[in-house]
């Protein structure tokens, strides 16, 4: 979906305003107001491109015993798929290894060259599924949206003021092991350089809600502003604060935020009235089960949340 945000002030408008400031006002005319600098407009993320990544995650699961779980071949194949896309797009990628439950796990970190490395904006998603299924909503959806947003940064050759870093976490389903090992491995100085972490875990639930994490006020406002522009109401995420990879960041004092479309909680009739879908049924009745396939995704929720992430990455990094 296209979003109406103020476009960047044109160079000529800035020059004209600067000329007015130095030369004084035109006789008889009121001084032209100088608009506050606006962030560059974020690109529209193609939901078809996001879904193409989900189809690849499904194929990977199908070829690897039906899942993409920690310590299984489907997880490593998922890492290899995402890494290859990022390498081809000009990211500097790093694979971090850790051990959980006696098996090797991997985080993938992708840095976009440039920007102020004393101000790092991060966005991430867990890439592992549970063993019972392919994990397409949980959390192929967040993984694909973060990937497509990173690829949009490359396509735009975006030059933000801040440094951008994208992450795909391993072993979230074992208790956020990968993200915790990443945060624990940072020096205090490097921790303090992270100005924000945006988490996407389950953003295409088939009976969706639109939930925004109630954490850092600036991040929360950015996501809410995006949804206000769409005319879609949001609620505060209450299904399990601290149940995803933002928790280790938050515990380390890093500002966090995120989006969520619901797991096994039941949609109320008030929620169905404002969001559509089915009251009295779970947001995702295939949560952690074998039916979490490419059929288990609502395209509208996936599209809106992917666009909201790109909007926030652009807004918060400029
Ligand atoms: N991956 C999370 C989990 O399995 C999904 C989840 C459930 C979640 N409730 C949440 C993610 C609330 C964010 C917020 O626990
Ligand atoms: Zn899960």
Short mmCIF file of C-alpha atoms and ligand atoms in Angstrom, two decimals:
data_model
loop_
_atom_site.label_atom_id
_atom_site.label_comp_id
_atom_site.label_asym_id
_atom_site.label_seq_id
_atom_site.Cartn_x
_atom_site.Cartn_y
_atom_site.Cartn_z
CA UNK A 1 0.00 0.00 0.00
CA UNK A 2 1.14 3.49 -0.69
CA UNK A 3 1.36 5.76 2.26
CA UNK A 4 0.95 9.49 2.26
CA UNK A 5 3.83 11.04 4.15
CA UNK A 6 5.34 14.44 3.48
CA UNK A 7 7.92 14.07 0.78
CA UNK A 8 11.43 15.33 1.30
CA UNK A 9 11.67 19.08 0.90
CA UNK A 10 13.04 19.71 -2.59
CA UNK A 11 16.49 21.19 -3.00
CA UNK A 12 15.04 24.23 -4.74
CA UNK A 13 12.59 24.85 -1.91
CA UNK A 14 15.45 24.69 0.59
CA UNK A 15 17.56 27.09 -1.51
CA UNK A 16 14.62 29.48 -1.87
CA UNK A 17 14.01 29.40 1.86
CA UNK A 18 17.70 29.95 2.55
CA UNK A 19 17.73 32.91 0.16
CA UNK A 20 14.77 34.41 1.98
CA UNK A 21 16.50 33.97 5.31
CA UNK A 22 19.65 35.73 4.16
CA UNK A 23 18.07 38.43 1.99
CA UNK A 24 15.02 39.19 4.09
CA UNK A 25 11.42 38.88 3.04
CA UNK A 26 10.02 39.92 -0.29
CA UNK A 27 8.50 43.40 0.15
CA UNK A 28 4.95 43.15 1.37
CA UNK A 29 5.02 39.35 1.62
CA UNK A 30 4.95 37.38 4.83
CA UNK A 31 8.10 35.32 5.45
CA UNK A 32 7.77 31.88 3.95
CA UNK A 33 7.59 29.25 6.70
CA UNK A 34 10.59 26.96 6.57
CA UNK A 35 9.28 23.38 6.82
CA UNK A 36 10.98 21.03 9.23
CA UNK A 37 13.18 18.56 7.36
CA UNK A 38 11.15 15.47 6.58
CA UNK A 39 12.50 11.94 6.37
CA UNK A 40 12.88 10.51 2.89
CA UNK A 41 9.75 8.64 1.88
CA UNK A 42 9.98 4.93 2.57
CA UNK A 43 9.39 2.64 -0.40
CA UNK A 44 6.29 0.53 -0.71
CA UNK A 45 7.22 -3.09 0.04
CA UNK A 46 5.75 -5.52 -2.47
CA UNK A 47 3.75 -8.18 -0.66
CA UNK A 48 4.31 -10.46 -3.67
CA UNK A 49 8.06 -10.25 -3.04
CA UNK A 50 7.53 -10.98 0.67
CA UNK A 51 5.37 -13.98 -0.25
CA UNK A 52 8.03 -15.25 -2.66
CA UNK A 53 10.38 -15.58 0.33
CA UNK A 54 7.65 -17.44 2.24
CA UNK A 55 7.31 -19.88 -0.67
CA UNK A 56 11.06 -20.48 -0.48
CA UNK A 57 10.88 -21.10 3.28
CA UNK A 58 8.07 -23.60 2.65
CA UNK A 59 10.14 -25.38 -0.01
CA UNK A 60 13.10 -25.51 2.37
CA UNK A 61 10.91 -27.10 5.06
CA UNK A 62 9.44 -29.58 2.57
CA UNK A 63 12.93 -30.65 1.55
CA UNK A 64 14.14 -30.96 5.16
CA UNK A 65 11.69 -33.10 7.07
CA UNK A 66 8.92 -30.51 7.26
CA UNK A 67 10.50 -27.90 9.49
CA UNK A 68 13.15 -25.18 9.79
CA UNK A 69 13.88 -25.76 13.46
CA UNK A 70 17.03 -25.06 15.46
CA UNK A 71 19.73 -27.66 14.90
CA UNK A 72 17.97 -29.14 11.85
CA UNK A 73 19.04 -28.93 8.23
CA UNK A 74 16.05 -26.74 7.35
CA UNK A 75 17.31 -24.01 9.67
CA UNK A 76 20.76 -23.82 8.09
CA UNK A 77 19.18 -23.87 4.62
CA UNK A 78 17.03 -20.89 5.67
CA UNK A 79 20.14 -19.00 6.84
CA UNK A 80 21.90 -19.77 3.54
CA UNK A 81 18.90 -18.53 1.53
CA UNK A 82 18.64 -15.19 3.37
CA UNK A 83 22.41 -14.66 3.43
CA UNK A 84 22.75 -15.17 -0.35
CA UNK A 85 20.10 -12.51 -1.04
CA UNK A 86 21.82 -10.03 1.26
CA UNK A 87 25.31 -10.70 -0.05
CA UNK A 88 24.10 -10.12 -3.62
CA UNK A 89 22.51 -6.83 -2.51
CA UNK A 90 25.73 -5.40 -1.05
CA UNK A 91 25.31 -6.10 2.66
CA UNK A 92 28.18 -7.11 4.90
CA UNK A 93 26.94 -10.36 6.43
CA UNK A 94 28.16 -12.25 9.47
CA UNK A 95 27.01 -15.67 10.68
CA UNK A 96 27.35 -16.11 14.43
CA UNK A 97 27.39 -19.59 15.93
CA UNK A 98 26.15 -20.64 19.34
CA UNK A 99 25.13 -23.88 21.00
CA UNK A 100 21.67 -24.62 22.40
CA UNK A 101 20.38 -28.00 23.58
CA UNK A 102 23.55 -29.61 22.27
CA UNK A 103 23.06 -28.41 18.70
CA UNK A 104 24.74 -25.62 16.77
CA UNK A 105 22.63 -22.54 16.13
CA UNK A 106 23.20 -19.53 13.92
CA UNK A 107 22.35 -15.83 13.87
CA UNK A 108 22.72 -13.89 10.64
CA UNK A 109 23.67 -10.22 10.92
CA UNK A 110 23.63 -7.92 7.89
CA UNK A 111 25.15 -4.45 8.02
CA UNK A 112 24.36 -1.84 5.40
CA UNK A 113 27.62 0.03 4.79
CA UNK A 114 27.56 3.69 5.83
CA UNK A 115 25.78 5.82 8.36
CA UNK A 116 26.91 6.81 11.84
CA UNK A 117 28.06 3.64 13.57
CA UNK A 118 27.60 5.39 16.91
CA UNK A 119 23.86 5.36 16.14
CA UNK A 120 22.76 1.94 14.96
CA UNK A 121 19.15 1.16 14.09
CA UNK A 122 18.43 -2.57 14.09
CA UNK A 123 15.50 -4.62 12.83
CA UNK A 124 15.23 -8.36 13.31
CA UNK A 125 13.15 -11.50 13.27
CA UNK A 126 13.62 -15.09 14.39
CA UNK A 127 14.24 -17.42 11.50
CA UNK A 128 13.73 -20.73 13.30
CA UNK A 129 10.47 -22.66 13.34
CA UNK A 130 9.29 -25.18 15.89
CA UNK A 131 9.88 -28.83 14.93
CA UNK A 132 6.18 -29.47 14.25
CA UNK A 133 5.93 -27.41 11.08
CA UNK A 134 7.38 -25.05 8.48
CA UNK A 135 6.82 -21.94 10.62
CA UNK A 136 5.55 -19.72 7.84
CA UNK A 137 3.60 -17.24 9.94
CA UNK A 138 5.84 -17.99 12.98
CA UNK A 139 8.18 -16.60 11.86
CA UNK A 140 8.77 -16.81 8.13
CA UNK A 141 6.52 -13.74 7.99
CA UNK A 142 8.73 -11.49 10.10
CA UNK A 143 11.89 -12.93 8.54
CA UNK A 144 10.63 -12.23 5.00
CA UNK A 145 9.49 -8.68 5.86
CA UNK A 146 12.86 -7.85 7.40
CA UNK A 147 14.62 -9.37 4.37
CA UNK A 148 12.50 -7.45 1.87
CA UNK A 149 12.99 -4.21 3.81
CA UNK A 150 16.75 -4.75 3.74
CA UNK A 151 16.60 -5.42 0.00
CA UNK A 152 14.57 -2.21 -0.43
CA UNK A 153 17.37 -0.30 1.35
CA UNK A 154 19.77 -1.69 -1.22
CA UNK A 155 17.50 -0.99 -4.22
CA UNK A 156 17.06 2.61 -3.05
CA UNK A 157 20.78 2.83 -2.29
CA UNK A 158 19.50 4.53 0.84
CA UNK A 159 22.01 6.70 2.68
CA UNK A 160 20.52 7.19 6.13
CA UNK A 161 22.16 9.25 8.86
CA UNK A 162 22.21 6.21 11.15
CA UNK A 163 23.86 2.89 10.48
CA UNK A 164 21.40 0.11 9.61
CA UNK A 165 21.76 -3.48 10.81
CA UNK A 166 19.35 -6.32 10.11
CA UNK A 167 19.29 -9.62 12.02
CA UNK A 168 17.78 -13.09 11.76
CA UNK A 169 17.88 -14.96 15.05
CA UNK A 170 18.33 -18.65 15.74
CA UNK A 171 16.70 -20.69 18.51
CA UNK A 172 14.04 -18.15 19.50
CA UNK A 173 11.72 -21.10 19.99
CA UNK A 174 14.11 -22.50 22.63
CA UNK A 175 13.83 -19.28 24.64
CA UNK A 176 15.39 -16.49 22.57
CA UNK A 177 18.79 -18.15 22.72
CA UNK A 178 20.25 -16.57 19.57
CA UNK A 179 19.23 -12.98 20.27
CA UNK A 180 20.36 -13.27 23.88
CA UNK A 181 23.74 -14.59 22.80
CA UNK A 182 24.06 -11.65 20.38
CA UNK A 183 23.23 -9.05 23.04
CA UNK A 184 25.43 -10.75 25.66
CA UNK A 185 28.32 -10.76 23.19
CA UNK A 186 28.23 -6.99 22.69
CA UNK A 187 30.63 -4.81 24.63
CA UNK A 188 28.98 -2.14 26.78
CA UNK A 189 30.13 0.44 24.25
CA UNK A 190 28.60 -1.42 21.30
CA UNK A 191 25.38 -1.95 23.23
CA UNK A 192 25.08 1.76 23.87
CA UNK A 193 25.55 2.46 20.15
CA UNK A 194 22.24 0.70 19.32
CA UNK A 195 19.63 3.43 19.23
CA UNK A 196 16.74 1.05 18.67
CA UNK A 197 15.71 -2.53 17.90
CA UNK A 198 12.54 -3.30 15.91
CA UNK A 199 11.21 -6.85 16.28
CA UNK A 200 8.85 -8.66 13.92
CA UNK A 201 7.52 -12.01 15.14
CA UNK A 202 4.29 -13.25 13.52
CA UNK A 203 2.98 -10.49 11.26
CA UNK A 204 0.74 -12.38 8.84
CA UNK A 205 -1.65 -14.19 11.15
CA UNK A 206 -4.61 -15.60 9.19
CA UNK A 207 -7.25 -14.01 11.48
CA UNK A 208 -5.14 -10.94 12.16
CA UNK A 209 -5.00 -8.33 14.83
CA UNK A 210 -2.84 -5.22 14.60
CA UNK A 211 -0.71 -5.04 17.71
CA UNK A 212 2.09 -2.57 18.45
CA UNK A 213 4.56 -3.21 21.26
CA UNK A 214 4.19 -0.76 24.12
CA UNK A 215 7.86 -0.10 24.78
CA UNK A 216 10.00 2.79 23.53
CA UNK A 217 7.59 5.72 23.00
CA UNK A 218 9.27 7.03 19.84
CA UNK A 219 9.27 3.63 18.15
CA UNK A 220 5.70 2.94 19.26
CA UNK A 221 4.55 6.32 17.91
CA UNK A 222 6.24 5.68 14.57
CA UNK A 223 4.35 2.40 14.05
CA UNK A 224 1.09 3.94 15.28
CA UNK A 225 1.53 6.91 12.93
CA UNK A 226 1.87 4.52 10.01
CA UNK A 227 -1.34 2.73 10.94
CA UNK A 228 -3.14 6.03 11.60
CA UNK A 229 -2.25 7.04 8.04
CA UNK A 230 -3.92 3.85 6.80
CA UNK A 231 -6.96 4.48 8.99
CA UNK A 232 -6.46 1.11 10.69
CA UNK A 233 -6.72 1.01 14.47
CA UNK A 234 -4.11 -0.78 16.54
CA UNK A 235 -3.97 -2.19 20.03
CA UNK A 236 -1.13 -2.57 22.46
CA UNK A 237 0.51 -5.99 22.28
CA UNK A 238 -0.46 -7.89 25.45
CA UNK A 239 -0.24 -11.53 24.37
CA UNK A 240 3.06 -12.05 26.08
CA UNK A 241 5.40 -9.19 26.72
CA UNK A 242 8.95 -10.44 26.54
CA UNK A 243 8.02 -13.52 24.51
CA UNK A 244 10.27 -12.67 21.60
CA UNK A 245 13.72 -11.44 20.61
CA UNK A 246 13.19 -7.84 21.70
CA UNK A 247 13.37 -9.04 25.32
CA UNK A 248 17.18 -9.41 25.54
CA UNK A 249 17.58 -5.96 23.98
CA UNK A 250 15.07 -4.42 26.36
CA UNK A 251 16.79 -6.08 29.32
CA UNK A 252 20.06 -4.50 28.19
CA UNK A 253 18.46 -1.04 28.21
CA UNK A 254 18.13 -0.74 24.43
CA UNK A 255 14.94 0.98 23.15
CA UNK A 256 12.69 -1.62 21.51
CA UNK A 257 9.45 -1.86 19.61
CA UNK A 258 7.67 -4.16 17.23
CA UNK A 259 4.60 -5.47 15.49
CA UNK A 260 2.51 -8.59 16.03
CA UNK A 261 -0.66 -9.95 14.42
CA UNK A 262 -1.57 -12.49 17.12
CA UNK A 263 -0.92 -16.11 18.07
CA UNK A 264 -3.18 -18.47 20.01
CA UNK A 265 -5.30 -15.87 21.81
CA UNK A 266 -8.92 -15.58 20.68
CA UNK A 267 -10.16 -12.61 18.64
CA UNK A 268 -13.00 -10.85 20.46
CA UNK A 269 -16.13 -9.59 18.76
CA UNK A 270 -14.97 -6.00 19.31
CA UNK A 271 -11.71 -6.86 17.53
CA UNK A 272 -13.53 -8.57 14.67
CA UNK A 273 -15.78 -5.51 14.34
CA UNK A 274 -12.82 -3.20 13.75
CA UNK A 275 -10.40 -5.54 11.96
CA UNK A 276 -12.64 -8.05 10.25
CA UNK A 277 -11.98 -11.77 10.51
CA UNK A 278 -13.67 -14.22 12.82
CA UNK A 279 -14.58 -13.54 16.44
CA UNK A 280 -14.21 -16.45 18.83
CA UNK A 281 -11.35 -17.94 16.84
CA UNK A 282 -7.59 -17.69 17.46
CA UNK A 283 -5.59 -15.06 15.58
CA UNK A 284 -3.48 -18.01 14.39
CA UNK A 285 -5.07 -21.38 14.99
CA UNK A 286 -2.04 -23.06 13.37
CA UNK A 287 0.33 -21.50 15.91
CA UNK A 288 3.19 -23.97 16.53
CA UNK A 289 1.48 -26.68 14.52
CA UNK A 290 1.93 -28.49 11.24
CA UNK A 291 -0.64 -26.31 9.44
CA UNK A 292 1.58 -23.20 9.74
CA UNK A 293 2.20 -23.30 5.99
CA UNK A 294 1.99 -20.71 3.20
CA UNK A 295 -1.81 -21.16 3.44
CA UNK A 296 -1.64 -19.79 6.99
CA UNK A 297 -1.00 -16.16 6.06
CA UNK A 298 -3.27 -13.16 5.62
CA UNK A 299 -1.91 -11.10 2.73
CA UNK A 300 -3.36 -7.80 3.98
CA UNK A 301 -1.73 -8.12 7.40
CA UNK A 302 1.54 -9.24 5.82
CA UNK A 303 1.46 -6.27 3.43
CA UNK A 304 0.59 -3.65 6.04
CA UNK A 305 3.14 -4.85 8.57
CA UNK A 306 5.90 -5.08 5.93
CA UNK A 307 5.16 -1.52 4.79
CA UNK A 308 5.03 -0.38 8.42
CA UNK A 309 8.49 -1.81 9.03
CA UNK A 310 9.95 -0.02 6.00
CA UNK A 311 8.26 3.20 7.12
CA UNK A 312 9.76 2.87 10.61
CA UNK A 313 13.24 1.99 9.31
CA UNK A 314 13.22 5.08 7.12
CA UNK A 315 11.71 7.38 9.75
CA UNK A 316 13.94 6.28 12.59
CA UNK A 317 17.24 6.24 10.67
CA UNK A 318 17.18 9.63 8.97
N1 LIG B 1 7.53 -16.69 18.79
C1 LIG B 1 6.65 -16.29 19.86
C2 LIG B 1 6.44 -17.51 20.73
O1 LIG B 1 6.37 -18.60 20.21
C3 LIG B 1 5.33 -15.83 19.31
C4 LIG B 1 4.58 -15.00 20.25
C5 LIG B 1 3.61 -15.39 21.09
C6 LIG B 1 4.77 -13.62 20.43
N2 LIG B 1 3.17 -14.30 21.78
C7 LIG B 1 3.86 -13.23 21.40
C8 LIG B 1 5.62 -12.69 19.83
C9 LIG B 1 3.77 -11.90 21.79
C10 LIG B 1 5.54 -11.36 20.25
C11 LIG B 1 4.64 -11.00 21.21
O2 LIG B 1 6.36 -17.40 21.93
ZN1 LIG B 2 6.84 -19.41 17.99
#
